[in-house]
Short mmCIF file of C-alpha atoms and ligand atoms in Angstrom, two decimals:
data_model
loop_
_atom_site.label_atom_id
_atom_site.label_comp_id
_atom_site.label_asym_id
_atom_site.label_seq_id
_atom_site.Cartn_x
_atom_site.Cartn_y
_atom_site.Cartn_z
CA MET X 1437 139.66 124.93 139.83
CA SER X 1438 136.97 127.54 139.53
CA LEU X 1439 133.32 126.73 138.95
CA GLU X 1440 133.48 128.31 135.48
CA THR X 1441 135.90 125.64 134.27
CA ILE X 1442 133.34 122.87 134.81
CA PRO X 1443 131.69 122.57 131.39
CA ILE X 1444 128.17 121.90 132.69
CA HIS X 1445 125.40 124.39 132.30
CA ALA X 1446 123.55 123.94 135.56
CA VAL X 1447 120.79 126.31 134.56
CA PRO X 1448 119.34 126.27 131.04
CA PRO X 1449 119.16 129.53 129.13
CA ALA X 1450 116.16 131.61 130.20
CA ALA X 1451 113.06 129.73 129.23
CA GLY X 1452 111.53 132.87 127.74
CA LEU X 1453 108.30 134.64 128.43
CA SER X 1454 105.43 132.42 129.52
CA GLY X 1455 102.72 135.05 129.20
CA ASN X 1456 101.94 134.82 132.91
CA ALA X 1457 103.37 138.20 133.85
CA PRO X 1458 101.05 140.72 132.10
CA PRO X 1459 97.93 139.71 134.09
CA LEU X 1460 99.79 140.63 137.26
CA LEU X 1461 99.80 144.25 136.11
CA HIS X 1462 95.99 144.22 136.14
CA GLU X 1463 96.00 142.71 139.58
CA LEU X 1464 98.49 145.31 140.84
CA HIS X 1465 96.21 147.99 139.43
CA ALA X 1466 93.34 146.71 141.53
CA MET X 1467 95.54 146.38 144.60
CA LEU X 1468 96.83 149.94 144.27
CA ARG X 1469 93.25 151.20 143.83
CA ARG X 1470 92.29 149.41 147.04
CA LEU X 1471 95.25 150.91 148.88
CA LEU X 1472 94.08 154.38 147.91
CA ASP X 1473 90.42 153.74 148.68
CA THR X 1474 90.68 151.77 151.89
CA GLY X 1475 94.31 151.97 153.01
CA ALA X 1476 94.51 148.17 152.91
CA SER X 1477 97.91 146.82 151.91
CA SER X 1478 98.38 143.52 150.09
CA SER X 1479 101.05 141.48 148.41
CA ILE X 1480 101.78 138.88 145.73
CA ASP X 1481 104.06 135.94 146.48
CA LEU X 1482 106.11 135.68 143.28
CA SER X 1483 107.62 132.30 144.11
CA ALA X 1484 104.11 130.84 144.27
CA LEU X 1485 103.40 131.68 140.64
CA PRO X 1486 104.62 129.91 137.48
CA LEU X 1487 106.92 132.73 136.35
CA THR X 1488 110.13 132.18 134.40
CA PRO X 1489 113.25 134.29 135.08
CA ALA X 1490 112.42 136.14 131.86
CA ASP X 1491 108.90 136.88 133.18
CA LEU X 1492 110.34 138.33 136.38
CA ASP X 1493 112.78 140.50 134.41
CA TRP X 1494 109.98 141.72 132.20
CA LEU X 1495 107.82 142.58 135.20
CA ARG X 1496 110.63 144.30 137.04
CA ASP X 1497 111.49 146.25 133.93
CA LYS X 1498 107.88 147.35 133.34
CA LEU X 1499 107.49 148.49 136.95
CA GLY X 1500 110.76 150.44 136.81
CA SER X 1501 112.54 151.80 139.82
CA GLY X 1502 111.47 154.56 142.17
CA GLU X 1503 113.10 156.80 144.69
CA ILE X 1504 113.69 154.42 147.56
CA ALA X 1505 115.88 151.34 147.71
CA VAL X 1506 116.22 149.80 151.14
CA THR X 1507 118.64 147.10 152.24
CA LEU X 1508 117.78 145.18 155.34
CA GLN X 1509 120.31 142.99 157.13
CA ALA X 1510 118.19 140.48 159.00
CA ASN X 1511 119.21 136.82 158.87
CA GLY X 1512 120.53 137.46 155.36
CA GLU X 1513 120.02 140.47 153.16
CA SER X 1514 116.64 141.71 152.02
CA THR X 1515 115.99 144.44 149.52
CA LEU X 1516 112.81 146.48 149.48
CA ASP X 1517 112.80 148.68 146.41
CA GLU X 1518 110.08 151.09 145.50
CA THR X 1519 109.06 150.84 141.88
CA GLN X 1520 108.20 153.68 139.57
CA CYS X 1521 104.64 153.34 140.86
CA SER X 1522 104.81 154.85 144.29
CA GLY X 1523 103.26 152.39 146.73
CA ILE X 1524 104.39 149.28 144.84
CA TRP X 1525 107.48 147.65 146.32
CA TRP X 1526 109.63 144.85 144.98
CA VAL X 1527 110.76 142.78 147.97
CA THR X 1528 113.48 140.11 147.79
CA HIS X 1529 114.50 138.08 150.84
CA ARG X 1530 117.83 136.25 150.90
CA ASN X 1531 119.18 133.80 153.45
CA PRO X 1532 122.60 134.18 155.10
CA GLN X 1533 124.13 132.20 152.20
CA GLY X 1534 122.78 134.74 149.74
CA ALA X 1535 120.16 132.49 148.11
CA VAL X 1536 116.78 134.06 147.36
CA VAL X 1537 114.26 132.48 149.74
CA ALA X 1538 111.18 134.51 148.92
CA GLN X 1539 110.14 137.26 146.55
CA PHE X 1540 107.07 139.46 146.88
CA ILE X 1541 105.50 142.50 145.29
CA GLU X 1542 104.02 144.52 148.12
CA VAL X 1543 101.42 147.21 147.74
CA ALA X 1544 101.62 149.50 150.76
CA PHE X 1545 102.40 153.07 151.75
CA VAL X 1546 105.34 151.66 153.71
CA PRO X 1547 106.16 147.92 153.75
CA GLU X 1548 105.42 146.55 157.18
CA LEU X 1549 108.93 145.20 157.60
CA LEU X 1550 110.38 148.71 157.48
CA GLN X 1551 108.46 149.96 160.47
CA ALA X 1552 110.18 149.74 163.82
CA GLN X 1553 108.38 147.33 166.13
CA PRO X 1554 107.36 148.92 169.45
CA GLN X 1555 109.04 146.21 171.54
CA ASP X 1556 112.28 146.61 169.60
CA VAL X 1557 112.03 150.34 170.26
CA GLU X 1558 111.77 149.60 173.97
CA ILE X 1559 115.03 147.69 173.78
CA GLY X 1560 116.61 150.75 172.16
CA LEU X 1561 115.25 152.85 174.98
CA ASP X 1562 116.86 150.58 177.57
CA TYR X 1563 120.14 150.80 175.71
CA LEU X 1564 120.01 154.60 175.70
CA ASP X 1565 119.31 154.49 179.42
CA SER X 1566 122.36 152.38 180.02
CA ILE X 1567 124.74 154.57 178.03
CA ARG X 1568 123.27 157.71 179.60
CA ALA X 1569 123.94 156.26 183.04
CA ASP X 1570 127.60 155.85 182.09
CA LEU X 1571 128.04 159.48 181.02
CA MET F 1265 104.07 140.76 169.14
CA GLN F 1266 104.60 139.33 172.59
CA GLY F 1267 105.14 136.03 174.35
CA PRO F 1268 107.67 133.57 175.67
CA LEU F 1269 109.05 132.61 172.29
CA ILE F 1270 109.77 136.08 170.99
CA ASP F 1271 111.21 136.99 174.40
CA SER F 1272 113.67 134.16 174.17
CA LEU F 1273 114.60 135.13 170.60
CA THR F 1274 115.06 138.74 171.72
CA ARG F 1275 117.51 137.57 174.36
CA GLN F 1276 119.56 136.04 171.55
CA GLY F 1277 119.59 139.32 169.69
CA ILE F 1278 116.87 138.48 167.16
CA THR F 1279 114.74 141.53 166.44
CA ARG F 1280 111.04 141.33 165.77
CA ARG F 1281 111.75 142.56 162.27
CA THR F 1282 114.06 139.60 161.64
CA PHE F 1283 111.44 137.27 163.02
CA LEU F 1284 108.77 138.80 160.76
CA LYS F 1285 111.01 138.29 157.73
CA TYR F 1286 111.58 134.70 158.75
CA CYS F 1287 107.85 134.04 159.14
CA ALA F 1288 107.12 135.67 155.77
CA THR F 1289 109.58 133.35 154.00
CA LEU F 1290 108.38 130.32 155.92
CA ALA F 1291 104.77 131.09 155.01
CA SER F 1292 105.84 131.38 151.37
CA MET F 1293 107.59 128.00 151.48
CA MET F 1294 104.56 126.45 153.15
CA ALA F 1295 102.37 127.72 150.34
CA LEU F 1296 100.30 129.85 152.70
CA PRO F 1297 98.86 133.12 151.39
CA PRO F 1298 101.48 135.94 151.31
CA THR F 1299 100.15 137.85 154.27
CA ALA F 1300 100.02 134.77 156.50
CA GLY F 1301 103.52 135.60 157.73
CA ARG F 1302 102.22 138.27 160.09
CA ALA F 1303 99.55 135.99 161.58
CA MET F 1304 102.11 133.21 162.01
CA ALA F 1305 104.59 135.55 163.65
CA GLU F 1306 101.98 136.70 166.18
CA ALA F 1307 100.87 133.21 167.03
CA MET F 1308 104.35 131.72 167.20
CA ALA F 1309 105.70 134.59 169.27
CA ALA F 1310 103.09 133.84 171.90
CA ALA F 1311 103.40 130.05 171.76
CA LYS F 1312 104.40 128.21 174.89
CA ARG F 1313 107.37 125.91 174.49
CA PRO F 1314 105.91 122.47 174.00
CA SER F 1315 107.72 119.53 175.54
CA VAL F 1316 109.30 117.31 172.89
CA ILE F 1317 110.63 113.81 173.30
CA TRP F 1318 112.80 112.59 170.45
CA LEU F 1319 113.40 108.86 170.16
CA PRO F 1320 116.07 107.54 167.80
CA PHE F 1321 115.56 103.92 166.80
CA GLN F 1322 117.11 101.92 163.95
CA GLU F 1323 118.74 104.86 162.17
CA CYS F 1324 122.03 106.38 160.95
CA THR F 1325 121.64 109.81 162.64
CA GLY F 1326 121.58 111.43 159.20
CA CYS F 1327 118.19 112.97 159.97
CA THR F 1328 119.47 114.56 163.16
CA GLU F 1329 122.51 115.81 161.26
CA SER F 1330 120.33 117.31 158.55
CA ILE F 1331 118.29 119.28 161.06
CA THR F 1332 120.92 120.33 163.55
CA ARG F 1333 123.60 121.12 160.99
CA SER F 1334 121.47 123.10 158.62
CA HIS F 1335 123.73 126.11 158.12
CA SER F 1336 124.25 127.72 161.45
CA PRO F 1337 123.45 129.96 163.03
CA THR F 1338 120.07 129.99 161.40
CA ILE F 1339 116.65 130.73 162.68
CA GLU F 1340 116.01 127.05 161.98
CA GLY F 1341 118.27 126.39 164.94
CA MET F 1342 116.44 128.97 166.96
CA ILE F 1343 113.08 127.47 166.21
CA PHE F 1344 114.56 124.47 167.89
CA ASP F 1345 114.95 126.59 170.97
CA MET F 1346 111.23 127.12 170.77
CA ILE F 1347 110.67 123.60 171.91
CA SER F 1348 111.68 122.11 175.17
CA LEU F 1349 113.68 119.14 173.93
CA ASP F 1350 113.46 116.96 177.01
CA TYR F 1351 115.01 113.83 175.59
CA GLN F 1352 117.30 113.37 172.58
CA GLU F 1353 119.98 110.75 172.98
CA THR F 1354 122.37 112.21 170.41
CA LEU F 1355 122.23 115.75 171.73
CA MET F 1356 121.73 115.46 175.45
CA ALA F 1357 124.52 115.44 178.00
CA ALA F 1358 122.80 113.01 180.34
CA ALA F 1359 123.38 109.29 179.93
CA GLY F 1360 122.28 105.99 181.42
CA PHE F 1361 119.70 106.01 184.20
CA GLN F 1362 119.78 109.79 184.42
CA ALA F 1363 118.70 110.07 180.78
CA GLU F 1364 115.94 107.49 181.10
CA GLU F 1365 114.71 109.33 184.16
CA ALA F 1366 114.57 112.61 182.22
CA ARG F 1367 112.32 110.90 179.67
CA HIS F 1368 110.04 109.46 182.29
CA ASN F 1369 109.73 112.78 184.08
CA ALA F 1370 108.91 114.64 180.88
CA MET F 1371 106.34 112.00 179.98
CA LYS F 1372 104.69 112.24 183.37
CA GLU F 1373 104.71 116.02 183.69
CA ASN F 1374 103.38 116.62 180.18
CA ALA F 1375 101.14 113.61 179.86
CA GLY F 1376 98.82 113.95 176.88
CA LYS F 1377 100.57 117.11 175.68
CA TYR F 1378 104.07 116.36 174.50
CA LEU F 1379 105.15 115.99 170.90
CA LEU F 1380 106.95 112.77 170.07
CA ILE F 1381 109.58 112.85 167.32
CA VAL F 1382 110.85 109.51 166.07
CA ASP F 1383 113.69 108.87 163.67
CA GLY F 1384 114.64 105.38 162.54
CA SER F 1385 112.54 102.33 161.87
CA ILE F 1386 111.34 99.82 164.45
CA PRO F 1387 112.61 96.24 164.16
CA LEU F 1388 110.00 93.64 165.11
CA ALA F 1389 111.88 90.40 164.37
CA ILE F 1390 112.93 88.22 167.33
CA ASP F 1391 110.80 90.30 169.67
CA GLY F 1392 112.51 93.54 168.70
CA ALA F 1393 115.89 92.38 169.96
CA TYR F 1394 117.75 93.89 167.00
CA SER F 1395 117.64 97.34 168.55
CA CYS F 1396 117.41 97.97 172.28
CA ILE F 1397 118.09 100.96 174.48
CA GLY F 1398 118.73 100.43 178.17
CA GLY F 1399 117.74 96.80 177.78
CA ARG F 1400 114.33 97.58 176.28
CA SER F 1401 113.30 97.06 172.70
CA ASN F 1402 112.48 100.00 170.43
CA VAL F 1403 108.92 98.82 169.92
CA ASP F 1404 108.40 98.72 173.67
CA ILE F 1405 109.77 102.23 174.22
CA LEU F 1406 107.74 103.56 171.27
CA LYS F 1407 104.48 102.17 172.57
CA GLU F 1408 105.11 103.57 176.03
CA ALA F 1409 106.07 107.05 174.78
CA ALA F 1410 103.25 107.16 172.22
CA ALA F 1411 100.59 106.39 174.82
CA GLY F 1412 100.95 109.81 176.46
CA CYS F 1413 101.80 112.01 173.48
CA ALA F 1414 99.62 114.54 171.66
CA ALA F 1415 101.01 113.71 168.23
CA ILE F 1416 103.94 111.98 166.56
CA VAL F 1417 106.36 113.31 163.94
CA ALA F 1418 108.02 110.48 162.02
CA MET F 1419 111.29 112.08 160.88
CA GLY F 1420 112.91 110.66 157.78
CA SER F 1421 112.07 107.77 155.49
CA CYS F 1422 112.93 105.08 158.07
CA ALA F 1423 110.43 106.27 160.66
CA SER F 1424 107.90 107.13 157.93
CA TYR F 1425 108.08 103.98 155.81
CA GLY F 1426 110.78 101.68 157.16
CA GLY F 1427 113.50 103.12 154.91
CA ILE F 1428 116.81 101.42 154.28
CA PRO F 1429 116.59 99.01 157.25
CA LYS F 1430 113.41 97.68 155.63
CA ALA F 1431 115.13 97.11 152.24
CA ASN F 1432 114.89 93.57 150.93
CA PRO F 1433 115.22 91.10 152.60
CA ASN F 1434 114.54 93.22 155.70
CA PRO F 1435 116.55 91.07 158.11
CA THR F 1436 115.39 92.88 161.25
CA GLY F 1437 111.70 92.97 160.37
CA ALA F 1438 111.81 96.79 160.28
CA VAL F 1439 108.50 98.69 160.15
CA SER F 1440 107.40 102.33 160.27
CA VAL F 1441 105.92 104.21 163.23
CA ALA F 1442 102.48 104.12 161.61
CA ASP F 1443 102.72 100.32 161.40
CA VAL F 1444 102.96 100.15 165.19
CA ILE F 1445 100.92 103.10 166.46
CA LYS F 1446 97.35 103.32 165.22
CA ASP F 1447 95.61 105.66 167.65
CA LYS F 1448 97.61 108.91 167.44
CA PRO F 1449 97.93 111.61 164.80
CA ILE F 1450 101.16 110.97 162.89
CA VAL F 1451 102.87 113.24 160.39
CA ASN F 1452 105.50 111.68 158.13
CA ILE F 1453 108.46 113.80 157.05
CA PRO F 1454 110.19 111.38 154.70
CA GLY F 1455 113.47 111.99 152.94
CA CYS F 1456 116.85 110.40 153.28
CA PRO F 1457 117.53 112.75 154.98
CA PRO F 1458 114.50 115.07 155.19
CA ILE F 1459 114.85 118.74 154.25
CA PRO F 1460 115.42 120.82 157.41
CA VAL F 1461 112.89 123.53 156.57
CA VAL F 1462 110.12 120.93 156.27
CA MET F 1463 110.76 119.97 159.86
CA THR F 1464 110.77 123.63 160.93
CA GLY F 1465 107.61 124.22 158.93
CA VAL F 1466 105.78 121.42 160.69
CA LEU F 1467 106.98 122.63 164.08
CA ALA F 1468 105.96 126.19 163.20
CA HIS F 1469 102.56 124.95 162.12
CA TYR F 1470 102.17 123.02 165.35
CA LEU F 1471 103.17 126.06 167.40
CA THR F 1472 100.89 128.36 165.41
CA PHE F 1473 97.78 126.23 165.24
CA GLY F 1474 98.34 123.63 167.94
CA ALA F 1475 97.66 120.96 165.32
CA LEU F 1476 99.45 119.10 162.57
CA PRO F 1477 99.29 120.46 159.00
CA GLU F 1478 97.12 118.96 156.29
CA LEU F 1479 98.50 115.61 155.11
CA ASP F 1480 98.42 113.63 151.88
CA ASP F 1481 97.49 109.95 151.62
CA LYS F 1482 100.98 108.92 152.71
CA GLY F 1483 100.82 111.06 155.83
CA ARG F 1484 103.07 113.84 154.48
CA PRO F 1485 102.41 117.58 154.84
CA LYS F 1486 100.81 118.66 151.57
CA ALA F 1487 102.51 122.06 151.62
CA PHE F 1488 105.91 120.46 151.02
CA PHE F 1489 105.02 117.16 149.38
CA GLY F 1490 102.14 118.26 147.17
CA ASP F 1491 104.21 118.47 143.99
CA THR F 1492 106.61 115.98 142.47
CA ILE F 1493 110.28 116.81 141.92
CA HIS F 1494 109.48 116.61 138.19
CA ASP F 1495 106.61 119.14 138.53
CA ARG F 1496 109.04 121.77 139.75
CA CYS F 1497 112.31 120.67 138.13
CA TYR F 1498 114.17 123.39 136.21
CA ARG F 1499 115.26 120.74 133.66
CA ARG F 1500 111.61 120.11 132.80
CA PRO F 1501 111.67 122.13 129.55
CA PHE F 1502 114.26 119.61 128.23
CA TYR F 1503 112.09 116.69 129.28
CA ASP F 1504 109.18 118.24 127.40
CA GLN F 1505 111.39 118.74 124.32
CA GLY F 1506 112.63 115.14 124.53
CA LYS F 1507 116.23 116.18 125.18
CA PHE F 1508 117.80 113.56 127.44
CA ALA F 1509 121.33 112.95 128.70
CA LYS F 1510 122.24 109.35 127.84
CA THR F 1511 125.39 109.07 129.93
CA PHE F 1512 126.85 111.18 132.70
CA ASP F 1513 129.46 112.76 130.43
CA ASP F 1514 127.83 113.11 127.03
CA GLU F 1515 126.89 116.35 125.37
CA GLY F 1516 123.39 116.22 126.83
CA ALA F 1517 124.77 115.96 130.35
CA ARG F 1518 127.08 118.90 129.69
CA ASN F 1519 124.14 120.93 128.38
CA GLY F 1520 122.09 120.23 131.48
CA TRP F 1521 119.43 118.12 129.73
CA CYS F 1522 116.88 115.97 131.51
CA LEU F 1523 118.20 113.00 133.52
CA PHE F 1524 115.17 110.76 133.00
CA GLU F 1525 117.04 108.15 130.99
CA LEU F 1526 119.78 108.05 133.59
CA GLY F 1527 117.23 106.84 136.11
CA CYS F 1528 115.79 110.05 137.56
CA LYS F 1529 112.81 109.19 139.80
CA GLY F 1530 111.65 112.83 139.87
CA PRO F 1531 108.36 112.08 138.06
CA VAL F 1532 107.11 109.81 140.86
CA THR F 1533 108.75 111.47 143.86
CA HIS F 1534 106.98 113.98 146.06
CA ASN F 1535 109.39 116.30 147.81
CA ALA F 1536 110.43 119.95 147.93
CA CYS F 1537 114.08 119.67 146.77
CA ALA F 1538 113.42 121.42 143.45
CA THR F 1539 112.09 124.54 145.16
CA VAL F 1540 113.67 124.64 148.61
CA LYS F 1541 117.00 123.08 147.52
CA TRP F 1542 119.73 121.92 149.92
CA ASN F 1543 122.52 123.45 152.00
CA GLY F 1544 120.85 126.79 152.53
CA GLY F 1545 119.50 126.96 149.01
CA THR F 1546 122.87 126.29 147.34
CA SER F 1547 121.88 123.49 144.98
CA TRP F 1548 120.07 120.17 144.84
CA PRO F 1549 120.81 116.72 143.39
CA VAL F 1550 119.40 117.27 139.89
CA GLU F 1551 121.17 120.63 139.67
CA SER F 1552 124.41 118.79 140.50
CA GLY F 1553 123.81 116.47 137.55
CA HIS F 1554 122.43 113.36 139.27
CA GLY F 1555 118.90 112.03 138.98
CA CYS F 1556 116.54 111.97 141.92
CA LEU F 1557 116.67 108.66 143.86
CA GLY F 1558 113.11 108.99 145.08
CA CYS F 1559 114.20 108.99 148.72
CA SER F 1560 110.94 110.40 150.07
CA GLU F 1561 108.77 107.60 148.67
CA PRO F 1562 108.10 104.26 150.42
CA ASP F 1563 110.57 101.48 149.54
CA PHE F 1564 112.72 103.72 147.33
CA TRP F 1565 115.64 101.42 147.99
CA ASP F 1566 113.91 98.53 146.22
CA ALA F 1567 112.36 100.53 143.38
CA GLY F 1568 114.40 98.83 140.66
CA GLY F 1569 117.81 100.52 140.53
CA PHE F 1570 118.84 104.14 140.81
CA TYR F 1571 120.21 104.25 137.25
CA LYS F 1572 117.38 102.40 135.56
CA ALA F 1573 114.90 104.64 133.80
CA LEU F 1574 111.30 104.45 134.95
CA SER F 1575 109.68 101.90 132.69
CA THR F 1576 106.88 104.12 131.46
CA PRO F 1577 107.42 107.71 130.32
CA ALA F 1578 105.92 110.02 132.88
CA ASP F 1579 103.29 111.45 130.61
CA PRO F 1580 100.53 112.69 132.94
CA LEU F 1581 97.95 110.56 131.11
CA ARG F 1582 99.94 107.41 131.67
CA PHE F 1583 101.24 108.56 135.00
CA ALA F 1584 99.48 105.92 137.04
CA ALA F 1585 101.31 103.13 135.24
CA ALA F 1586 104.74 104.67 135.81
CA ALA F 1587 103.87 105.42 139.42
CA ALA F 1588 102.85 101.88 140.11
CA VAL F 1589 106.43 100.80 139.43
CA VAL F 1590 107.52 102.36 142.68
CA GLY F 1591 104.17 101.93 144.36
CA ALA F 1592 103.26 105.61 144.29
CA GLY F 1593 100.02 105.47 142.31
CA ALA F 1594 97.62 107.21 144.65
CA GLY F 1595 100.03 110.02 145.51
CA VAL F 1596 100.00 111.37 142.02
CA ALA F 1597 96.31 112.09 141.82
CA VAL F 1598 96.54 113.76 145.19
CA SER F 1599 99.29 116.04 144.00
CA PHE F 1600 97.18 117.31 141.14
CA ALA F 1601 94.20 117.84 143.40
CA ASN F 1602 96.35 119.74 145.88
CA ARG F 1603 97.82 122.01 143.39
CA ALA F 1604 94.45 123.52 142.56
CA LYS F 1605 93.82 124.03 146.24
CA LYS F 1606 97.20 125.59 146.87
CA ASP F 1607 96.76 127.91 143.94
CA ALA F 1608 93.40 128.99 145.25
CA ALA F 1609 94.99 129.88 148.57
CA LYS F 1610 97.71 131.78 146.82
CA THR F 1611 95.52 133.83 144.59
CA ALA F 1612 93.83 135.28 147.66
CA HIS F 1613 96.44 137.99 148.05
CA GLU F 1614 94.59 139.65 150.87
CA THR F 1615 95.19 139.99 154.55
CA THR F 1616 95.02 136.66 156.26
CA THR F 1617 93.96 135.98 159.77
CA LEU F 1618 94.71 132.97 161.85
CA ALA F 1619 91.11 131.87 161.47
CA ASP F 1620 91.44 131.83 157.68
CA LEU F 1621 94.47 129.62 157.91
CA GLU F 1622 92.78 127.13 160.18
CA LYS F 1623 90.03 126.40 157.69
S1 SF4 P 966 112.97 113.44 134.86
FE1 SF4 P 966 114.24 114.26 136.53
S2 SF4 P 966 115.74 115.65 135.56
FE2 SF4 P 966 114.11 115.23 134.06
S3 SF4 P 966 112.69 116.96 134.34
FE3 SF4 P 966 111.92 115.26 135.62
S4 SF4 P 966 112.84 115.62 137.64
FE4 SF4 P 966 113.98 116.88 136.19
S1 SF4 P 967 116.32 114.88 144.73
FE1 SF4 P 967 115.11 113.03 145.16
S2 SF4 P 967 116.51 111.52 146.09
FE2 SF4 P 967 117.51 113.53 146.14
S3 SF4 P 967 117.02 114.33 148.18
FE3 SF4 P 967 115.43 115.11 146.78
S4 SF4 P 967 113.76 113.58 146.88
FE4 SF4 P 967 115.59 112.63 147.78
#
């Protein structure tokens, strides 16, 4: 029996727009301004705010999509997608079961998670050493 | 990012990037400001592995199952590697005198510094004879282990409030950890069983700050127990519209309407099921069509029947009356007070330092 055959609607139809999304655009404006002026990055934790699925769709739609869409495989999949506003990134973290565990809008030139961490680079260096030794 | 913890994760093939992602999601679940993840990652990476002694008393091992079987392999499991679990009867290979010796050694070597985790309630009737380990009563062992610990985590509703063993007529005289130990910081992680990530969150907080997180009036971490199930339930719009399922197979049930009239205790239950969910975020009881039993509140077993509707509608104005039915009156006011505080923390979308978090 597939899940579809169970006649229970586990999730009610989208609750509609709550009106909580538009103010975030003003906040993003200020955050982007600060990034340009001071280089300081910042982010908004979307799961911490009272946003309905419809609000999130509206926001995502307004911000559009940009040139970069990154998929990260790290204890479940994460996507870091640039929006039409360069410097604003839509970040979704999933767990290994595929459930969304956190969702952020990040304002940064490059999201921190994308940068290689120096100590991880060192491990890469060791690896190169070992395969070079086997040549 | 450097330190013993991250080194041990690296040896298991966990990159710093993966660890950063994990800390970001954990910070989000703990209602810390969005940039706290970085600060947590730094602090946790450098944390020394604290010695942990885990004592199981009058319990069903469901709490241990919940934590150790949270979908593997997860970082939850790896966080466990961040602690030096020096005594855990269910998990350890040692038995008999060897095991008791391991506990005594850990207690001596880490006197004043180890973390004590307790699951299960403590029976006091007939001098504690209802539950003994190695010929000693639970209450005896608890007092001895608590004397030298830095703090106690009461895991699950039994250790937190007495739980099912304490249900009427409480034949064994079961009590909670806090009923026995009065002079140590205690954090309660109730739930039958508790949600794994709450446990990890408390451990992460302890590793990051060297202290227990902020607690509510029932000794629970506010970050996870600040809201009621009802506050965050996705069926809430139906409750507000007065659309209730009347039986488990009527049209309302099929349409996913509110389960209040089928006995849902969500309005008076503080827990994180509605947001964190269960089984790796797959679903949670109300999403599966069954009302909340109120398992993270004291004496939930005796709260008047799982399928009996709360006697007063959970209208916020009359909340206190409904709450009193299951003895949860004070908790409700606290949850409203917290929410403002949490929101304040969350609206500060700026870079967070460890010092900010410690405030
Ligand atoms: S009463 Fe239960 S099912 Fe109904 S909205 Fe509250 S928590 Fe959800
Ligand atoms: S929904 Fe209620 S009874 Fe079920 S696990 Fe969560 S708090 Fe416990």
